[in-house]
PDB file of C-alpha atoms and ligand atoms in Angstrom:
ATOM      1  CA  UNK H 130     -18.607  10.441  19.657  1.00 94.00           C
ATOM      2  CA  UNK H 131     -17.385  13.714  18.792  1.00 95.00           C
ATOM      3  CA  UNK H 132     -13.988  15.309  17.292  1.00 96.00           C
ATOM      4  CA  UNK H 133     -12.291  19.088  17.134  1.00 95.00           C
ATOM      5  CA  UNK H 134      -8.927  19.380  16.253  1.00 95.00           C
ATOM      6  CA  UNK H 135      -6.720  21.607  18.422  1.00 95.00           C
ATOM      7  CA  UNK H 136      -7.873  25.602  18.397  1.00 94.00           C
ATOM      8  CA  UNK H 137     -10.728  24.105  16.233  1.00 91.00           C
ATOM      9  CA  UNK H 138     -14.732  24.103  15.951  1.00 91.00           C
ATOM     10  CA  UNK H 139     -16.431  20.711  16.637  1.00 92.00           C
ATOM     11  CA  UNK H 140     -16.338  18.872  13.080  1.00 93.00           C
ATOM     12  CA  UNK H 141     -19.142  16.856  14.474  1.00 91.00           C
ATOM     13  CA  UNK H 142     -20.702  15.764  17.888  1.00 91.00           C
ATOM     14  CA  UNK H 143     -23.140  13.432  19.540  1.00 90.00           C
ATOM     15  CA  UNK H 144     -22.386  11.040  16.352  1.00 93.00           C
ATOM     16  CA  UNK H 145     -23.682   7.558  16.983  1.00 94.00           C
ATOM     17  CA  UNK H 146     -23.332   5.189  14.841  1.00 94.00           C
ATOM     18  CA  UNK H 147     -23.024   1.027  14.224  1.00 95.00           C
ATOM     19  CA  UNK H 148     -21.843   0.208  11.832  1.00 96.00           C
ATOM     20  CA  UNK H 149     -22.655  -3.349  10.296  1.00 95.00           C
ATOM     21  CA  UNK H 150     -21.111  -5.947   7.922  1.00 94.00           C
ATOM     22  CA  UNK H 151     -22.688  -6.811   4.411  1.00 95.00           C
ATOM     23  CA  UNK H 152     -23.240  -2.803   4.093  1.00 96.00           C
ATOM     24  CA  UNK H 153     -22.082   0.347   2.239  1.00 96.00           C
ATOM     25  CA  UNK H 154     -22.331   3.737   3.751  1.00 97.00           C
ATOM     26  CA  UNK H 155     -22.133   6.893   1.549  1.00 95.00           C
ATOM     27  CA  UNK H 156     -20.229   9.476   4.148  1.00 95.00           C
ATOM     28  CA  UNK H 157     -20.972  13.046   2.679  1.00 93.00           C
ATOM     29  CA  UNK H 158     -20.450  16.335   3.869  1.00 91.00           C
ATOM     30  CA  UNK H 159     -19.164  19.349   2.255  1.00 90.00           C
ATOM     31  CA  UNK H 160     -15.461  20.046   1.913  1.00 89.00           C
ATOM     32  CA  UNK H 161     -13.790  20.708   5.498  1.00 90.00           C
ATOM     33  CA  UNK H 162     -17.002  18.746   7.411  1.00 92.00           C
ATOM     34  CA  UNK H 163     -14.878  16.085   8.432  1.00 94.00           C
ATOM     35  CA  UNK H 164     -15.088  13.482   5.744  1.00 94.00           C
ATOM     36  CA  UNK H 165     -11.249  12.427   5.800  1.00 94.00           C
ATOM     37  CA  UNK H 166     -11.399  12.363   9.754  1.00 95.00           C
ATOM     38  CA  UNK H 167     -14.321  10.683  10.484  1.00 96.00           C
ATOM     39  CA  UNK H 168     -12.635   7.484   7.800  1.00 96.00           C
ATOM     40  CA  UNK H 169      -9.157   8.160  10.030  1.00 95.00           C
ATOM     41  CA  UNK H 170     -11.232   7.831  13.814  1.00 96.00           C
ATOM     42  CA  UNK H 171     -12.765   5.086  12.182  1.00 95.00           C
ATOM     43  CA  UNK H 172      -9.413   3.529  11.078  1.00 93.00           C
ATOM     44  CA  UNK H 173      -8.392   3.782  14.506  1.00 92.00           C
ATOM     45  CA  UNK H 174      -5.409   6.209  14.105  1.00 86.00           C
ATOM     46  CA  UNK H 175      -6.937   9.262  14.709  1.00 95.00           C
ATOM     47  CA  UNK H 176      -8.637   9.086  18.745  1.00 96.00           C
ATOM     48  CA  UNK H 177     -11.672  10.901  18.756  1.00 97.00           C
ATOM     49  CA  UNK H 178     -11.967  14.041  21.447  1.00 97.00           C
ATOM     50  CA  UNK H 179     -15.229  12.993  22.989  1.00 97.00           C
ATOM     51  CA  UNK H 180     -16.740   9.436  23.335  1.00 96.00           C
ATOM     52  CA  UNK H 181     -15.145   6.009  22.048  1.00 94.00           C
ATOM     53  CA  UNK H 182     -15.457   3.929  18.643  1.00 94.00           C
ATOM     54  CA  UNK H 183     -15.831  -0.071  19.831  1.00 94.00           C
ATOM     55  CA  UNK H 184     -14.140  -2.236  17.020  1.00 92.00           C
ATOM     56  CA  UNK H 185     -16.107  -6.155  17.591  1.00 92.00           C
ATOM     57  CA  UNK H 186     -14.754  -8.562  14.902  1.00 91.00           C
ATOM     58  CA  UNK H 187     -12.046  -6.013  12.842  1.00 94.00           C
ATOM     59  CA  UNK H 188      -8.786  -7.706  11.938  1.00 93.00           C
ATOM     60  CA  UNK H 189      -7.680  -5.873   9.042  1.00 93.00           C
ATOM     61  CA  UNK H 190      -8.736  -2.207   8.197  1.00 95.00           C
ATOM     62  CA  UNK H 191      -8.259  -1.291   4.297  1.00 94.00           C
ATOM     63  CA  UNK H 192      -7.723   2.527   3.788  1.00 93.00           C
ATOM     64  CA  UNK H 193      -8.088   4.273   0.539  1.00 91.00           C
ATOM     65  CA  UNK H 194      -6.889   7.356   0.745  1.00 88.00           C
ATOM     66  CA  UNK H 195      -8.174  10.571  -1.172  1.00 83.00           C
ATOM     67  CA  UNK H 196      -4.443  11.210  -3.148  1.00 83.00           C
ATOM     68  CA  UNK H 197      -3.539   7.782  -3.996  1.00 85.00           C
ATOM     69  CA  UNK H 198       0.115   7.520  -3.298  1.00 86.00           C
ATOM     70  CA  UNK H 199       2.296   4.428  -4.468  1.00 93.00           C
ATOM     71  CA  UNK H 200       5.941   3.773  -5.233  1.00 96.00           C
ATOM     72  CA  UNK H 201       6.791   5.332  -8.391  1.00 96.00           C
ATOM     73  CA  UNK H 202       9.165   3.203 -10.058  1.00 97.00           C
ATOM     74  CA  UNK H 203       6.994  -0.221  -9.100  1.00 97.00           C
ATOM     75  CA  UNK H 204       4.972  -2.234 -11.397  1.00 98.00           C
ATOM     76  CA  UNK H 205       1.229  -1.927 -10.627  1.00 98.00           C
ATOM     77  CA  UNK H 206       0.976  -5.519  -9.954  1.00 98.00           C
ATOM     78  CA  UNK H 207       3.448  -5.352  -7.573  1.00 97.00           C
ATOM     79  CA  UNK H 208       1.561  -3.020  -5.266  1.00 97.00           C
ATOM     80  CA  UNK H 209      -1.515  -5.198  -5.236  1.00 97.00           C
ATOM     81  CA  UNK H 210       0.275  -8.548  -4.709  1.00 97.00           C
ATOM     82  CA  UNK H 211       2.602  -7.071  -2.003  1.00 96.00           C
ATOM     83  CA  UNK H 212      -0.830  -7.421   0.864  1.00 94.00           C
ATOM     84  CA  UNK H 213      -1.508 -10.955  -0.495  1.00 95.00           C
ATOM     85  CA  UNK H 214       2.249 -11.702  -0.203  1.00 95.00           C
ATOM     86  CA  UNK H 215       2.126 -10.587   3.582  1.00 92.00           C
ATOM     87  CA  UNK H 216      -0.776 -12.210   4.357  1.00 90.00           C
ATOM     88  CA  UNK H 217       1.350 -15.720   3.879  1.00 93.00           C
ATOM     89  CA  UNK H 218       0.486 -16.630   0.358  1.00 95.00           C
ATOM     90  CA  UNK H 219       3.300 -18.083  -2.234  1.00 97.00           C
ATOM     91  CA  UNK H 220       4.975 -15.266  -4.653  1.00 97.00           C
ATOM     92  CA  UNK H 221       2.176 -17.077  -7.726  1.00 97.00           C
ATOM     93  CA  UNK H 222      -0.744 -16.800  -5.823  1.00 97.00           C
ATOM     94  CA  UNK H 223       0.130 -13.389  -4.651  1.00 97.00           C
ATOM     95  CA  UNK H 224       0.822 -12.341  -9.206  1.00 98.00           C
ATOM     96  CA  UNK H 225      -2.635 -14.303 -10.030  1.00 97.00           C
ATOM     97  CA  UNK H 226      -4.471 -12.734  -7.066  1.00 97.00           C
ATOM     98  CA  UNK H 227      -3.104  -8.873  -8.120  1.00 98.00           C
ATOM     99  CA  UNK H 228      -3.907  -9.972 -11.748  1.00 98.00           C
ATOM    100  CA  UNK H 229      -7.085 -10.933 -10.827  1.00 96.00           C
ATOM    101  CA  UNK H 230      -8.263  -7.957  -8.862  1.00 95.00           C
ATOM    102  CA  UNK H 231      -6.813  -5.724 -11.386  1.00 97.00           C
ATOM    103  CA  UNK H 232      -8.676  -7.254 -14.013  1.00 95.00           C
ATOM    104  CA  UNK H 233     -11.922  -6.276 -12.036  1.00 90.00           C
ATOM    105  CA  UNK H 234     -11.062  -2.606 -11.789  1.00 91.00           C
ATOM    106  CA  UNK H 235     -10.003  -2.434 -15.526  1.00 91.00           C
ATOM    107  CA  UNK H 236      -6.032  -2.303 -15.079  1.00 96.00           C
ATOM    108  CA  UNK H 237      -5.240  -5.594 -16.515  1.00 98.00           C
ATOM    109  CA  UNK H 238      -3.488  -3.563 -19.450  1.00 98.00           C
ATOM    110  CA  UNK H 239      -1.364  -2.065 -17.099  1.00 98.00           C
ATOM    111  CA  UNK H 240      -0.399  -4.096 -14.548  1.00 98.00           C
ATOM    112  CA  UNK H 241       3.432  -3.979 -15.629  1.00 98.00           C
ATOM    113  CA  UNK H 242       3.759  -0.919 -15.727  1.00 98.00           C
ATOM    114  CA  UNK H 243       5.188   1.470 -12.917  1.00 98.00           C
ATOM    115  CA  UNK H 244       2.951   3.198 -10.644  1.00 97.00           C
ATOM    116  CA  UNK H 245       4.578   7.005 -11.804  1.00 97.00           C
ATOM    117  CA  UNK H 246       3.134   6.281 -15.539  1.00 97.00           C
ATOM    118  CA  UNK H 247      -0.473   5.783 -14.199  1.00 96.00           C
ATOM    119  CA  UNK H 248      -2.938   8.310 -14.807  1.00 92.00           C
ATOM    120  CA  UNK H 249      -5.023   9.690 -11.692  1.00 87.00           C
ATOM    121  CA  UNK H 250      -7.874   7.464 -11.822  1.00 87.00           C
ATOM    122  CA  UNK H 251      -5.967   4.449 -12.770  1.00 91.00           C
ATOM    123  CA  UNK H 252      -4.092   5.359  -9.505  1.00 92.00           C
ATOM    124  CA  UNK H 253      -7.105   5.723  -7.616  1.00 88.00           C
ATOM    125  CA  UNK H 254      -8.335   2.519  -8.875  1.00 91.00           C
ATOM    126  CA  UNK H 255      -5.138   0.353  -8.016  1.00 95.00           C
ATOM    127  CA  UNK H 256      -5.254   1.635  -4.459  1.00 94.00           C
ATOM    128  CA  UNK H 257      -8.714   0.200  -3.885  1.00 92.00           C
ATOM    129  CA  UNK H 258      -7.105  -2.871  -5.510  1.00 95.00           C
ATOM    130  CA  UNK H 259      -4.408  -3.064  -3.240  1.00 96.00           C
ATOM    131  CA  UNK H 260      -6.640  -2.520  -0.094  1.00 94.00           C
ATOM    132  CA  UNK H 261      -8.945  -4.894  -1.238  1.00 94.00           C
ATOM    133  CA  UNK H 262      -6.143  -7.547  -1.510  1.00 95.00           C
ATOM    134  CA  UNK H 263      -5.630  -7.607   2.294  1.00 91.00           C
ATOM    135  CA  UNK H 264      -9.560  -8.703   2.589  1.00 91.00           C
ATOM    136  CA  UNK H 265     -10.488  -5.807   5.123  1.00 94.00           C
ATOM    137  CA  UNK H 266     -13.726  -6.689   7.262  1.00 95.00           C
ATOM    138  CA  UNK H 267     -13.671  -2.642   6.919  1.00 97.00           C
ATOM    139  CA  UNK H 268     -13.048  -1.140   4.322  1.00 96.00           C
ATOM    140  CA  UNK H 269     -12.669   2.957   3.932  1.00 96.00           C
ATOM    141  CA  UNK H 270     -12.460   4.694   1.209  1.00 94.00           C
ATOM    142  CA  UNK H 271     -11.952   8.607   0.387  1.00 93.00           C
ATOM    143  CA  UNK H 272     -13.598  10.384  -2.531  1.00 86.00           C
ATOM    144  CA  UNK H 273     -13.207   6.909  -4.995  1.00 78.00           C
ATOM    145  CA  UNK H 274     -14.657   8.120  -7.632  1.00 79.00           C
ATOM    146  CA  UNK H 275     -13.390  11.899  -7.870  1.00 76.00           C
ATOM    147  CA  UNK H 276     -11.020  11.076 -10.910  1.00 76.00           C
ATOM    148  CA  UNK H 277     -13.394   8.828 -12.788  1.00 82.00           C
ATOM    149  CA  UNK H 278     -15.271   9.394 -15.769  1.00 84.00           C
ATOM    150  CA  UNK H 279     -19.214   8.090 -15.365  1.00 86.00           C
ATOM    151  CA  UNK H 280     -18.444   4.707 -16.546  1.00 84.00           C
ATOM    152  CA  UNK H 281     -15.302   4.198 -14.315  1.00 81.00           C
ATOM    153  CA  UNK H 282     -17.163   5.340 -11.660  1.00 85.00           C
ATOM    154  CA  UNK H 283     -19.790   3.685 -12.125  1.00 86.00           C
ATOM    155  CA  UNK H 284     -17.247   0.349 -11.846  1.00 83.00           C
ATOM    156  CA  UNK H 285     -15.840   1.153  -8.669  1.00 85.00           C
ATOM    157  CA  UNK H 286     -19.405   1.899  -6.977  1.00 87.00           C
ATOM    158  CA  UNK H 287     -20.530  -1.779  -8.365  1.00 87.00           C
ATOM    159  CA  UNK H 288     -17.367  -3.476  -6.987  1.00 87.00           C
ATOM    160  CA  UNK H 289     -17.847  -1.809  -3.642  1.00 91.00           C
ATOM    161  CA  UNK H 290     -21.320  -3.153  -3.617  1.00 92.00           C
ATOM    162  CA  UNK H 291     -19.930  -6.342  -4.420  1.00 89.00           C
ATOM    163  CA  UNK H 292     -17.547  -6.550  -1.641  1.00 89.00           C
ATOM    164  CA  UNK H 293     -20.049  -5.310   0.781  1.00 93.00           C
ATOM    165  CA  UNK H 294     -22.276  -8.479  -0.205  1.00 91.00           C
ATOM    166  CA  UNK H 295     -19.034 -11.049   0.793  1.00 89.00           C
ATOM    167  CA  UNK H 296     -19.419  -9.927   3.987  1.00 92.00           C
ATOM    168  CA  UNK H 297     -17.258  -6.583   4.600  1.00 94.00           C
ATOM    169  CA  UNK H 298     -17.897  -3.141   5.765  1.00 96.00           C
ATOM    170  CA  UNK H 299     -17.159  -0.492   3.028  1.00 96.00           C
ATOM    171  CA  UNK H 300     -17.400   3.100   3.968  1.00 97.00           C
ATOM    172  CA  UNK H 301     -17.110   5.423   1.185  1.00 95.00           C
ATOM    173  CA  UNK H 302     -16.514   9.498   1.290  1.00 94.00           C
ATOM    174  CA  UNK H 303     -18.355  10.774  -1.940  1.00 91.00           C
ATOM    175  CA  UNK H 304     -19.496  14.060  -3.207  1.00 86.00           C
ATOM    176  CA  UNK H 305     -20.897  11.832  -6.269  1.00 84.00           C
ATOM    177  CA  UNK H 306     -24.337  11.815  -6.129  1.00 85.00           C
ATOM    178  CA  UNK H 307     -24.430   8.596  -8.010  1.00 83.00           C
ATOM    179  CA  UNK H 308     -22.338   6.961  -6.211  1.00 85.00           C
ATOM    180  CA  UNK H 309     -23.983   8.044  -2.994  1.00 87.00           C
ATOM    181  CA  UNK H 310     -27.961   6.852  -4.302  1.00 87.00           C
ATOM    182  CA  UNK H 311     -25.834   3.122  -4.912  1.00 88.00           C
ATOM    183  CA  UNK H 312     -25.137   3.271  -1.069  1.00 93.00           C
ATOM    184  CA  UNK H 313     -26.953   1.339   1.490  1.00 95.00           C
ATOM    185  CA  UNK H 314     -27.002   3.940   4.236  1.00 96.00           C
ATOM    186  CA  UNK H 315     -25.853   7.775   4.080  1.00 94.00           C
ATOM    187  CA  UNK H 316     -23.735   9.644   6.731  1.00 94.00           C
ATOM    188  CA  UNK H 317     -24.278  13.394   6.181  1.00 92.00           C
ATOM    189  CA  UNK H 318     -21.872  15.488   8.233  1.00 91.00           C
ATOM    190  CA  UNK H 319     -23.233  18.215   7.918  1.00 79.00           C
ATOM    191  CA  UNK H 320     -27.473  17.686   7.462  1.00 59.00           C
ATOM    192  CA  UNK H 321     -28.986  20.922   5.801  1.00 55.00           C
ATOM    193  CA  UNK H 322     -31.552  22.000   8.442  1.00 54.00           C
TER     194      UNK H 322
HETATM  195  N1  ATP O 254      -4.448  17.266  11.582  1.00 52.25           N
HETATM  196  C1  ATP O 254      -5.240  18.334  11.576  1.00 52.25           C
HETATM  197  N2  ATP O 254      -5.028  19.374  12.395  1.00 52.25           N
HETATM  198  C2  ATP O 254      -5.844  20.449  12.404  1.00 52.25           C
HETATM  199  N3  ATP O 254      -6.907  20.597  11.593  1.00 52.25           N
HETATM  200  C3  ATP O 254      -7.168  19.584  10.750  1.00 52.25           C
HETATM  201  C4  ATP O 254      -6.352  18.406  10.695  1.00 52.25           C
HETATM  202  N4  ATP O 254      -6.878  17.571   9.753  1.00 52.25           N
HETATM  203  C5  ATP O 254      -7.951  18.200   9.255  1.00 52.25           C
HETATM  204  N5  ATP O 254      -8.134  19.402   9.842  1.00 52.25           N
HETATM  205  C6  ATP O 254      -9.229  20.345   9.562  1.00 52.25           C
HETATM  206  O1  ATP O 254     -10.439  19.711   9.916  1.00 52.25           O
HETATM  207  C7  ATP O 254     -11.457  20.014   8.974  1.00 52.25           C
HETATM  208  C8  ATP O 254     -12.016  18.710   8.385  1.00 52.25           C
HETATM  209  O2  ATP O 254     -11.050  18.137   7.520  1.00 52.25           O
HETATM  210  P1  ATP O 254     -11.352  16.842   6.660  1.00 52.25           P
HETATM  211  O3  ATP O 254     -10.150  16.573   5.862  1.00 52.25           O
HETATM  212  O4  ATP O 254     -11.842  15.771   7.579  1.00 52.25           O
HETATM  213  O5  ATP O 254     -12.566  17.358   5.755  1.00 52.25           O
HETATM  214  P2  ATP O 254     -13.285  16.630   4.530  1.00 52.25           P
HETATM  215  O6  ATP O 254     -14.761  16.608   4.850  1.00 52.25           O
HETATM  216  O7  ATP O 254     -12.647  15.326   4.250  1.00 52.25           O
HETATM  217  O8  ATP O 254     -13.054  17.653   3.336  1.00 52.25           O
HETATM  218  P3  ATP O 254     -12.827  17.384   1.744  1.00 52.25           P
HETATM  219  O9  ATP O 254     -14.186  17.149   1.168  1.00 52.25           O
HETATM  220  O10 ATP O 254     -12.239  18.673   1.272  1.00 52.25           O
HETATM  221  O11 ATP O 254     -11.914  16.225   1.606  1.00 52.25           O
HETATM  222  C9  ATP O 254     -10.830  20.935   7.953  1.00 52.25           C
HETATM  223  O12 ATP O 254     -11.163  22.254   8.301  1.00 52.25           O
HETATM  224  C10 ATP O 254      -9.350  20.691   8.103  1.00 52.25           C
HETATM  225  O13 ATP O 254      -8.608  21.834   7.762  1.00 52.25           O
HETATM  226 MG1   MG O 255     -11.507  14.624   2.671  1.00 52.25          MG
END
């Protein structure tokens, strides 16, 4: 598999990769290798220019993206309840769900509060949240920890671990070397030779 955007260089080529459930892989590369495009051909809505990416046993995709965007004026709850909402559960479930996955990433202070009055990494941290709440056999995430301190970061590399042992597929863009040694496999874009 290989992708160049229009009047552009080859980002990467000959990339062959599979991946597998119950696993994290650390995608690194430095800025402009192809990070964010790699997670988007792997999310399925960017088609790669060379080559084909076979999805076997995907349902739902979670995407994190690398400037966590929300709806200002709603509560933080709300955005994490809304995927458990859609995926059929009753309006209580969804609130003690959110509550309960925003307890995990630290937010449980404030979940009633609107998404505009949330700092960076508290943003960052309720979008992996709300992904999270759709349970994603894939899950991709973009720089997570770029707006954490050590010990928040540290947080969100356990969790992903965590999820990664249920069962799911977390891919995670990092330039943290921390957070890349707590990965299962690394992806280098751009291997120094
Ligand atoms: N839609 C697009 N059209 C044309 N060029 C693009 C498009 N999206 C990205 N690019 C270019 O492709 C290259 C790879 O971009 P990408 O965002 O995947 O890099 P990255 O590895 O995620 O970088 P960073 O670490 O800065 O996030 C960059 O040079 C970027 O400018
Ligand atoms: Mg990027």
């Amino acid at each position: 598999m290989g992708h160049h955007f229009p009047g552009g260089h080859d980002l990467f080529s000959d990339l062959t990769l599979a991946l597998v459930p119950k696993t994290v892989y650390a995608l690194t590369g430095p800025s402009g290798s192809g990070k964010s495009t790699l997670l988007g051909i792997m999310a399925g809505w960017i088609t790669p220019t060379a080559g084909a990416v076979v999805r076997d046993g995907i349902q739902q995709v979670g995407r994190v993206f690398q400037n966590p965007h929300g709806t200002p004026g709603r509560t933080a709850v709300d955005h994490v309840a809304l995927p458990v909402l859609a995926a059929g559960h009753h309006r209580d479930e969804a609130h003690d769900e959110a509550m309960r996955l925003l307890g995990d990433f630290g937010l449980t202070s404030i979940a009633d509060n609107p998404f505009r009055s949330l700092s960076g990494g508290e943003a960052q941290r309720l979008m992996l949240a709300r992904a999270i709440a759709g349970s994603p056999d894939l899950l991709l995430v973009d720089e997570p920890t770029a707006q954490l301190d050590p010990h928040a970061a540290a947080t969100i590399t356990a969790s992903l671990g965590a999820l990664s042992r249920e069962g799911m597929i977390v891919v995670v863009a990092t330039h943290d070397h921390r957070a890349r040694e707590a990965c299962d496999v690394v992806i280098d874009l751009a291997p120094v030779p």
